[in-house]
């Protein structure tokens, strides 16, 4: 939310805006009308002007954890090469990530223990596990991202990679077989 201006400023009474008009690499600029009086003001001595506010990209809403918390994303079809995060971590806070497969099991080597903690403020942070960020071997799979965070805001996450990876047909989904109590007999009879 854009705060009202200080007492006596052109935007201390009310602010009106439409949609954002300029998107920069990491910021969104929002032009707004501000006045030093409220809507119900009757008079001619009020002032008004146009102001400019900036917010971070995808910064309209966040999930925040003051104490340690867990955030589990819905399943998503991974089509990129990396996962990038838009987050802000306060001093003394942290954010760790792990990848879960379609069954909800941790992808080997992509757990909290291997994750390099994120402790900064970035709109496009590349998640890494043991120095490894390239996860293209998971292309076409349904994944979930589980985040452990403290004193942190998560605004968004995304799959990143070359544009052509997001346009390619995936073909049929792989078949996963469960465990059998007894070895199957392949006899060719349908």
CSV table of N, CA and C in Angstrom, one decimal, residues 13-149:
chain,number,residue,atom,x,y,z
A,13,UNK,N,-4.5,14.2,2.1
A,13,UNK,CA,-6.0,14.0,2.2
A,13,UNK,C,-6.6,12.8,1.5
A,14,UNK,N,-6.1,12.6,0.3
A,14,UNK,CA,-6.6,11.5,-0.5
A,14,UNK,C,-5.7,11.2,-1.7
A,15,UNK,N,-5.8,10.0,-2.1
A,15,UNK,CA,-5.0,9.5,-3.3
A,15,UNK,C,-5.9,8.7,-4.2
A,16,UNK,N,-5.8,8.9,-5.5
A,16,UNK,CA,-6.5,8.1,-6.5
A,16,UNK,C,-5.6,7.7,-7.5
A,17,UNK,N,-5.8,6.5,-8.0
A,17,UNK,CA,-4.9,6.0,-9.1
A,17,UNK,C,-5.6,5.0,-10.0
A,18,UNK,N,-5.0,4.8,-11.1
A,18,UNK,CA,-5.5,3.8,-12.0
A,18,UNK,C,-4.4,2.7,-12.1
A,19,UNK,N,-4.3,1.9,-13.1
A,19,UNK,CA,-3.4,0.8,-13.2
A,19,UNK,C,-1.9,1.3,-13.3
A,20,UNK,N,-0.9,0.5,-13.0
A,20,UNK,CA,0.5,0.9,-13.1
A,20,UNK,C,0.7,1.2,-14.6
A,21,UNK,N,1.6,2.2,-14.8
A,21,UNK,CA,1.8,2.6,-16.2
A,21,UNK,C,3.2,2.3,-16.7
A,22,UNK,N,4.2,2.1,-15.9
A,22,UNK,CA,5.5,1.8,-16.3
A,22,UNK,C,6.0,0.6,-15.5
A,23,UNK,N,6.5,-0.4,-16.3
A,23,UNK,CA,7.1,-1.5,-15.6
A,23,UNK,C,8.6,-1.5,-15.9
A,24,UNK,N,9.4,-1.4,-14.9
A,24,UNK,CA,10.9,-1.4,-15.1
A,24,UNK,C,11.3,-2.8,-14.8
A,25,UNK,N,12.6,-3.1,-14.9
A,25,UNK,CA,13.1,-4.5,-14.6
A,25,UNK,C,12.7,-5.0,-13.3
A,26,UNK,N,12.9,-4.2,-12.2
A,26,UNK,CA,12.6,-4.6,-10.9
A,26,UNK,C,11.6,-3.8,-10.1
A,27,UNK,N,11.0,-2.8,-10.8
A,27,UNK,CA,10.1,-1.9,-10.1
A,27,UNK,C,8.8,-1.7,-11.0
A,28,UNK,N,7.7,-1.3,-10.3
A,28,UNK,CA,6.5,-0.8,-11.0
A,28,UNK,C,6.3,0.6,-10.6
A,29,UNK,N,6.1,1.5,-11.6
A,29,UNK,CA,5.8,2.9,-11.2
A,29,UNK,C,4.3,3.1,-11.3
A,30,UNK,N,3.8,3.8,-10.3
A,30,UNK,CA,2.4,4.1,-10.3
A,30,UNK,C,2.2,5.6,-10.1
A,31,UNK,N,1.6,6.2,-11.1
A,31,UNK,CA,1.2,7.6,-11.0
A,31,UNK,C,-0.1,7.7,-10.3
A,32,UNK,N,-0.3,8.7,-9.5
A,32,UNK,CA,-1.5,8.9,-8.8
A,32,UNK,C,-1.8,10.4,-8.6
A,33,UNK,N,-3.1,10.7,-8.4
A,33,UNK,CA,-3.6,12.0,-8.1
A,33,UNK,C,-3.6,12.1,-6.6
A,34,UNK,N,-3.1,13.2,-6.0
A,34,UNK,CA,-3.1,13.4,-4.6
A,34,UNK,C,-3.7,14.8,-4.3
A,35,UNK,N,-4.4,14.9,-3.2
A,35,UNK,CA,-5.0,16.1,-2.7
A,35,UNK,C,-4.8,16.3,-1.2
A,36,UNK,N,-4.7,17.5,-0.8
A,36,UNK,CA,-4.5,17.8,0.6
A,36,UNK,C,-5.9,17.9,1.4
A,37,UNK,N,-6.9,17.4,0.7
A,37,UNK,CA,-8.2,17.4,1.4
A,37,UNK,C,-9.0,16.1,1.0
A,38,UNK,N,-10.0,15.8,1.8
A,38,UNK,CA,-10.8,14.6,1.5
A,38,UNK,C,-11.9,14.8,0.4
A,39,UNK,N,-12.5,13.7,0.0
A,39,UNK,CA,-13.5,13.8,-1.0
A,39,UNK,C,-14.7,14.7,-0.6
A,40,UNK,N,-15.0,14.7,0.6
A,40,UNK,CA,-16.2,15.5,1.0
A,40,UNK,C,-15.9,17.0,1.3
A,41,UNK,N,-14.7,17.4,1.0
A,41,UNK,CA,-14.2,18.8,1.3
A,41,UNK,C,-15.0,19.8,0.4
A,42,UNK,N,-15.5,20.8,1.0
A,42,UNK,CA,-16.2,21.9,0.2
A,42,UNK,C,-15.4,23.2,0.4
A,43,UNK,N,-14.8,23.6,-0.6
A,43,UNK,CA,-14.0,24.8,-0.5
A,43,UNK,C,-13.1,25.0,-1.8
A,44,UNK,N,-12.4,26.1,-1.8
A,44,UNK,CA,-11.6,26.4,-3.0
A,44,UNK,C,-10.1,26.5,-2.7
A,45,UNK,N,-9.7,26.4,-1.5
A,45,UNK,CA,-8.3,26.6,-1.2
A,45,UNK,C,-7.5,25.4,-1.0
A,46,UNK,N,-8.0,24.2,-1.4
A,46,UNK,CA,-7.2,23.0,-1.4
A,46,UNK,C,-6.3,22.9,-2.6
A,47,UNK,N,-5.2,22.1,-2.4
A,47,UNK,CA,-4.3,21.9,-3.5
A,47,UNK,C,-4.2,20.4,-3.9
A,48,UNK,N,-3.8,20.1,-5.1
A,48,UNK,CA,-3.7,18.8,-5.6
A,48,UNK,C,-2.6,18.7,-6.6
A,49,UNK,N,-2.1,17.5,-6.9
A,49,UNK,CA,-1.0,17.3,-7.8
A,49,UNK,C,-0.9,15.9,-8.2
A,50,UNK,N,0.0,15.6,-9.1
A,50,UNK,CA,0.3,14.2,-9.5
A,50,UNK,C,1.5,13.7,-8.8
A,51,UNK,N,1.4,12.5,-8.2
A,51,UNK,CA,2.6,11.9,-7.6
A,51,UNK,C,3.1,10.7,-8.2
A,52,UNK,N,4.2,10.2,-7.9
A,52,UNK,CA,4.8,9.0,-8.4
A,52,UNK,C,5.2,8.1,-7.2
A,53,UNK,N,4.7,6.8,-7.2
A,53,UNK,CA,5.0,5.8,-6.2
A,53,UNK,C,5.7,4.7,-7.0
A,54,UNK,N,6.6,4.0,-6.3
A,54,UNK,CA,7.2,2.8,-6.9
A,54,UNK,C,7.1,1.6,-5.9
A,55,UNK,N,6.8,0.5,-6.5
A,55,UNK,CA,6.8,-0.7,-5.7
A,55,UNK,C,7.7,-1.8,-6.4
A,56,UNK,N,8.1,-2.8,-5.7
A,56,UNK,CA,8.9,-3.9,-6.4
A,56,UNK,C,8.0,-4.6,-7.4
A,57,UNK,N,8.7,-5.3,-8.3
A,57,UNK,CA,7.9,-6.1,-9.3
A,57,UNK,C,7.2,-7.2,-8.5
A,58,UNK,N,6.0,-7.5,-8.9
A,58,UNK,CA,5.2,-8.5,-8.2
A,58,UNK,C,5.1,-8.2,-6.7
A,59,UNK,N,5.1,-6.9,-6.3
A,59,UNK,CA,5.2,-6.6,-4.9
A,59,UNK,C,3.8,-6.1,-4.3
A,60,UNK,N,2.7,-6.4,-5.0
A,60,UNK,CA,1.4,-6.0,-4.4
A,60,UNK,C,1.1,-6.9,-3.2
A,61,UNK,N,1.4,-8.1,-3.2
A,61,UNK,CA,1.0,-9.0,-2.1
A,61,UNK,C,2.2,-9.9,-1.7
A,62,UNK,N,2.4,-10.3,-0.5
A,62,UNK,CA,3.4,-11.2,-0.1
A,62,UNK,C,2.8,-12.2,1.0
A,63,UNK,N,3.5,-13.3,1.1
A,63,UNK,CA,3.3,-14.2,2.3
A,63,UNK,C,4.4,-13.9,3.2
A,64,UNK,N,4.1,-13.6,4.5
A,64,UNK,CA,5.1,-13.2,5.5
A,64,UNK,C,5.2,-14.2,6.6
A,65,UNK,N,6.4,-14.4,7.1
A,65,UNK,CA,6.5,-15.2,8.3
A,65,UNK,C,7.5,-14.4,9.2
A,66,UNK,N,6.9,-14.0,10.4
A,66,UNK,CA,7.8,-13.4,11.4
A,66,UNK,C,8.5,-14.4,12.2
A,67,UNK,N,7.8,-15.4,12.6
A,67,UNK,CA,8.4,-16.6,13.3
A,67,UNK,C,8.6,-17.6,12.2
A,68,UNK,N,9.4,-18.7,12.4
A,68,UNK,CA,9.6,-19.7,11.4
A,68,UNK,C,8.3,-20.3,10.9
A,69,UNK,N,8.2,-20.4,9.6
A,69,UNK,CA,7.0,-21.0,9.0
A,69,UNK,C,7.3,-21.7,7.8
A,70,UNK,N,6.4,-22.5,7.3
A,70,UNK,CA,6.6,-23.3,6.1
A,70,UNK,C,5.5,-22.9,5.1
A,71,UNK,N,5.9,-22.7,3.8
A,71,UNK,CA,5.0,-22.3,2.7
A,71,UNK,C,5.2,-23.4,1.6
A,72,UNK,N,4.1,-24.0,1.3
A,72,UNK,CA,4.1,-25.1,0.3
A,72,UNK,C,3.3,-24.5,-0.9
A,73,UNK,N,3.9,-24.5,-2.1
A,73,UNK,CA,3.2,-24.0,-3.3
A,73,UNK,C,2.3,-25.1,-3.8
A,74,UNK,N,1.3,-24.8,-4.6
A,74,UNK,CA,0.6,-25.8,-5.3
A,74,UNK,C,1.5,-26.5,-6.4
A,75,UNK,N,1.1,-27.6,-6.9
A,75,UNK,CA,1.9,-28.3,-7.9
A,75,UNK,C,1.9,-27.4,-9.2
A,76,UNK,N,3.1,-27.4,-9.8
A,76,UNK,CA,3.2,-26.6,-11.0
A,76,UNK,C,4.1,-27.5,-12.0
A,77,UNK,N,3.8,-27.3,-13.3
A,77,UNK,CA,4.5,-28.0,-14.3
A,77,UNK,C,5.8,-27.3,-14.6
A,78,UNK,N,6.9,-27.9,-14.3
A,78,UNK,CA,8.2,-27.3,-14.5
A,78,UNK,C,8.7,-27.4,-15.9
A,79,UNK,N,8.9,-26.2,-16.5
A,79,UNK,CA,9.3,-26.2,-17.9
A,79,UNK,C,10.6,-25.4,-18.1
A,80,UNK,N,11.3,-25.0,-17.1
A,80,UNK,CA,12.5,-24.2,-17.2
A,80,UNK,C,13.7,-24.9,-16.9
A,81,UNK,N,14.7,-24.1,-16.5
A,81,UNK,CA,16.0,-24.7,-16.1
A,81,UNK,C,16.4,-24.3,-14.7
A,82,UNK,N,15.7,-23.3,-14.1
A,82,UNK,CA,16.0,-22.8,-12.8
A,82,UNK,C,14.7,-22.4,-12.1
A,83,UNK,N,14.7,-22.2,-10.8
A,83,UNK,CA,13.6,-21.6,-10.1
A,83,UNK,C,14.1,-20.3,-9.5
A,84,UNK,N,13.4,-19.2,-9.7
A,84,UNK,CA,13.8,-17.9,-9.2
A,84,UNK,C,12.7,-17.4,-8.3
A,85,UNK,N,13.2,-16.6,-7.3
A,85,UNK,CA,12.3,-16.2,-6.2
A,85,UNK,C,12.4,-14.7,-6.1
A,86,UNK,N,11.2,-14.1,-5.8
A,86,UNK,CA,11.1,-12.7,-5.5
A,86,UNK,C,10.8,-12.6,-4.0
A,87,UNK,N,11.8,-12.2,-3.2
A,87,UNK,CA,11.6,-12.3,-1.8
A,87,UNK,C,12.5,-11.2,-1.1
A,88,UNK,N,12.1,-11.0,0.2
A,88,UNK,CA,12.9,-10.0,1.0
A,88,UNK,C,13.0,-10.6,2.4
A,89,UNK,N,14.2,-10.8,2.9
A,89,UNK,CA,14.5,-11.3,4.2
A,89,UNK,C,15.1,-10.3,5.1
A,90,UNK,N,14.4,-10.0,6.2
A,90,UNK,CA,14.9,-9.0,7.2
A,90,UNK,C,16.2,-9.5,7.8
A,91,UNK,N,17.0,-8.6,8.4
A,91,UNK,CA,18.2,-9.0,9.1
A,91,UNK,C,17.9,-10.0,10.2
A,92,UNK,N,18.6,-11.1,10.3
A,92,UNK,CA,18.4,-12.1,11.3
A,92,UNK,C,17.4,-13.2,10.8
A,93,UNK,N,16.8,-13.0,9.6
A,93,UNK,CA,15.9,-14.0,9.0
A,93,UNK,C,16.6,-14.9,8.0
A,94,UNK,N,15.8,-15.8,7.4
A,94,UNK,CA,16.4,-16.7,6.4
A,94,UNK,C,15.3,-17.3,5.6
A,95,UNK,N,15.7,-17.9,4.5
A,95,UNK,CA,14.7,-18.6,3.6
A,95,UNK,C,15.5,-19.8,3.0
A,96,UNK,N,14.9,-21.0,3.2
A,96,UNK,CA,15.5,-22.2,2.6
A,96,UNK,C,14.4,-22.8,1.7
A,97,UNK,N,14.8,-23.5,0.7
A,97,UNK,CA,13.8,-24.2,-0.2
A,97,UNK,C,14.2,-25.6,-0.4
A,98,UNK,N,13.1,-26.4,-0.7
A,98,UNK,CA,13.3,-27.8,-1.2
A,98,UNK,C,12.3,-28.1,-2.2
A,99,UNK,N,12.7,-29.0,-3.1
A,99,UNK,CA,11.8,-29.4,-4.2
A,99,UNK,C,11.1,-30.7,-3.9
A,100,UNK,N,9.8,-30.8,-4.2
A,100,UNK,CA,9.1,-32.0,-4.0
A,100,UNK,C,8.6,-32.5,-5.3
A,101,UNK,N,8.6,-33.8,-5.5
A,101,UNK,CA,8.0,-34.3,-6.8
A,101,UNK,C,6.5,-34.4,-6.7
A,102,UNK,N,5.9,-35.0,-7.7
A,102,UNK,CA,4.5,-35.1,-7.8
A,102,UNK,C,3.8,-35.9,-6.7
A,103,UNK,N,4.6,-36.8,-6.1
A,103,UNK,CA,4.1,-37.5,-5.0
A,103,UNK,C,4.3,-36.9,-3.6
A,104,UNK,N,4.9,-35.7,-3.6
A,104,UNK,CA,5.2,-35.0,-2.4
A,104,UNK,C,6.5,-35.4,-1.7
A,105,UNK,N,7.3,-36.2,-2.4
A,105,UNK,CA,8.6,-36.6,-1.8
A,105,UNK,C,9.7,-35.7,-2.3
A,106,UNK,N,10.7,-35.5,-1.4
A,106,UNK,CA,11.8,-34.6,-1.7
A,106,UNK,C,12.6,-35.1,-2.9
A,107,UNK,N,12.9,-34.2,-3.8
A,107,UNK,CA,13.8,-34.6,-4.9
A,107,UNK,C,15.2,-34.7,-4.3
A,108,UNK,N,15.9,-35.9,-4.6
A,108,UNK,CA,17.2,-36.2,-3.9
A,108,UNK,C,18.2,-35.0,-4.2
A,109,UNK,N,18.8,-34.5,-3.1
A,109,UNK,CA,19.8,-33.4,-3.2
A,109,UNK,C,19.2,-32.0,-3.2
A,110,UNK,N,17.9,-31.9,-3.2
A,110,UNK,CA,17.2,-30.6,-3.3
A,110,UNK,C,16.4,-30.4,-2.1
A,111,UNK,N,17.0,-30.6,-0.9
A,111,UNK,CA,16.3,-30.4,0.4
A,111,UNK,C,16.8,-29.2,1.1
A,112,UNK,N,16.3,-28.9,2.3
A,112,UNK,CA,16.7,-27.8,3.1
A,112,UNK,C,18.2,-27.8,3.4
A,113,UNK,N,18.7,-29.0,3.7
A,113,UNK,CA,20.1,-29.2,4.1
A,113,UNK,C,21.1,-28.8,3.0
A,114,UNK,N,20.7,-29.0,1.7
A,114,UNK,CA,21.6,-28.7,0.6
A,114,UNK,C,21.3,-27.3,0.1
A,115,UNK,N,20.2,-26.7,0.5
A,115,UNK,CA,19.8,-25.3,-0.1
A,115,UNK,C,20.7,-24.3,0.5
A,116,UNK,N,21.2,-23.4,-0.3
A,116,UNK,CA,22.0,-22.2,0.1
A,116,UNK,C,21.0,-21.2,0.6
A,117,UNK,N,21.1,-20.8,1.9
A,117,UNK,CA,20.1,-19.8,2.5
A,117,UNK,C,20.1,-18.5,1.7
A,118,UNK,N,18.9,-18.0,1.6
A,118,UNK,CA,18.7,-16.7,1.0
A,118,UNK,C,18.4,-15.7,2.2
A,119,UNK,N,19.2,-14.7,2.2
A,119,UNK,CA,19.1,-13.7,3.3
A,119,UNK,C,19.0,-12.3,2.9
A,120,UNK,N,18.7,-12.0,1.6
A,120,UNK,CA,18.8,-10.7,1.1
A,120,UNK,C,17.4,-10.2,0.7
A,121,UNK,N,17.5,-9.3,-0.4
A,121,UNK,CA,16.3,-8.7,-1.0
A,121,UNK,C,16.5,-8.7,-2.5
A,122,UNK,N,15.7,-9.5,-3.2
A,122,UNK,CA,16.0,-9.7,-4.6
A,122,UNK,C,14.6,-10.0,-5.3
A,123,UNK,N,14.4,-9.4,-6.5
A,123,UNK,CA,13.2,-9.8,-7.2
A,123,UNK,C,13.4,-10.9,-8.2
A,124,UNK,N,14.6,-11.4,-8.3
A,124,UNK,CA,14.9,-12.5,-9.2
A,124,UNK,C,16.1,-13.4,-8.8
A,125,UNK,N,16.0,-13.8,-7.5
A,125,UNK,CA,17.0,-14.6,-6.9
A,125,UNK,C,17.0,-16.1,-7.4
A,126,UNK,N,18.1,-16.6,-7.8
A,126,UNK,CA,18.2,-18.0,-8.3
A,126,UNK,C,18.4,-18.9,-7.1
A,127,UNK,N,17.5,-19.8,-6.9
A,127,UNK,CA,17.6,-20.8,-5.9
A,127,UNK,C,18.7,-21.8,-6.2
A,128,UNK,N,19.6,-22.2,-5.3
A,128,UNK,CA,20.7,-23.1,-5.5
A,128,UNK,C,20.7,-24.1,-4.3
A,129,UNK,N,21.1,-25.3,-4.7
A,129,UNK,CA,21.3,-26.4,-3.7
A,129,UNK,C,22.7,-27.0,-4.0
A,130,UNK,N,23.6,-26.8,-3.0
A,130,UNK,CA,24.9,-27.3,-3.1
A,130,UNK,C,25.6,-26.7,-4.3
A,131,UNK,N,25.4,-25.4,-4.6
A,131,UNK,CA,26.0,-24.7,-5.7
A,131,UNK,C,25.4,-25.0,-7.0
A,132,UNK,N,24.3,-25.8,-7.0
A,132,UNK,CA,23.6,-26.2,-8.2
A,132,UNK,C,22.3,-25.6,-8.4
A,133,UNK,N,22.1,-24.8,-9.5
A,133,UNK,CA,20.8,-24.2,-9.8
A,133,UNK,C,20.2,-24.8,-11.0
A,134,UNK,N,20.9,-25.5,-11.9
A,134,UNK,CA,20.4,-26.1,-13.1
A,134,UNK,C,19.6,-27.3,-12.8
A,135,UNK,N,18.3,-27.3,-13.0
A,135,UNK,CA,17.4,-28.4,-12.7
A,135,UNK,C,16.6,-28.8,-13.9
A,136,UNK,N,17.3,-28.6,-15.1
A,136,UNK,CA,16.5,-29.0,-16.3
A,136,UNK,C,16.2,-30.5,-16.4
A,137,UNK,N,16.9,-31.3,-15.6
A,137,UNK,CA,16.6,-32.7,-15.6
A,137,UNK,C,15.1,-33.0,-15.1
A,138,UNK,N,14.5,-32.0,-14.5
A,138,UNK,CA,13.2,-32.1,-14.0
A,138,UNK,C,12.1,-31.6,-15.0
A,139,UNK,N,12.6,-31.2,-16.2
A,139,UNK,CA,11.7,-30.6,-17.2
A,139,UNK,C,10.5,-31.5,-17.5
A,140,UNK,N,9.3,-30.9,-17.5
A,140,UNK,CA,8.1,-31.7,-17.8
A,140,UNK,C,7.4,-32.4,-16.6
A,141,UNK,N,8.0,-32.3,-15.4
A,141,UNK,CA,7.5,-32.9,-14.3
A,141,UNK,C,6.7,-31.9,-13.4
A,142,UNK,N,5.7,-32.4,-12.7
A,142,UNK,CA,5.0,-31.6,-11.7
A,142,UNK,C,5.8,-31.6,-10.5
A,143,UNK,N,6.0,-30.3,-10.0
A,143,UNK,CA,6.8,-30.1,-8.8
A,143,UNK,C,6.0,-29.3,-7.8
A,144,UNK,N,6.5,-29.2,-6.6
A,144,UNK,CA,6.1,-28.3,-5.6
A,144,UNK,C,7.3,-27.7,-4.9
A,145,UNK,N,7.2,-26.5,-4.5
A,145,UNK,CA,8.3,-25.8,-3.8
A,145,UNK,C,7.9,-25.6,-2.4
A,146,UNK,N,8.7,-26.1,-1.4
A,146,UNK,CA,8.4,-25.9,0.0
A,146,UNK,C,9.5,-25.0,0.5
A,147,UNK,N,9.0,-23.9,1.1
A,147,UNK,CA,9.9,-22.9,1.6
A,147,UNK,C,9.8,-22.9,3.2
A,148,UNK,N,11.0,-22.8,3.8
A,148,UNK,CA,11.1,-22.6,5.2
A,148,UNK,C,11.6,-21.2,5.4
A,149,UNK,N,10.9,-20.3,6.1
A,149,UNK,CA,11.3,-18.9,6.2
A,149,UNK,C,11.0,-18.3,7.6
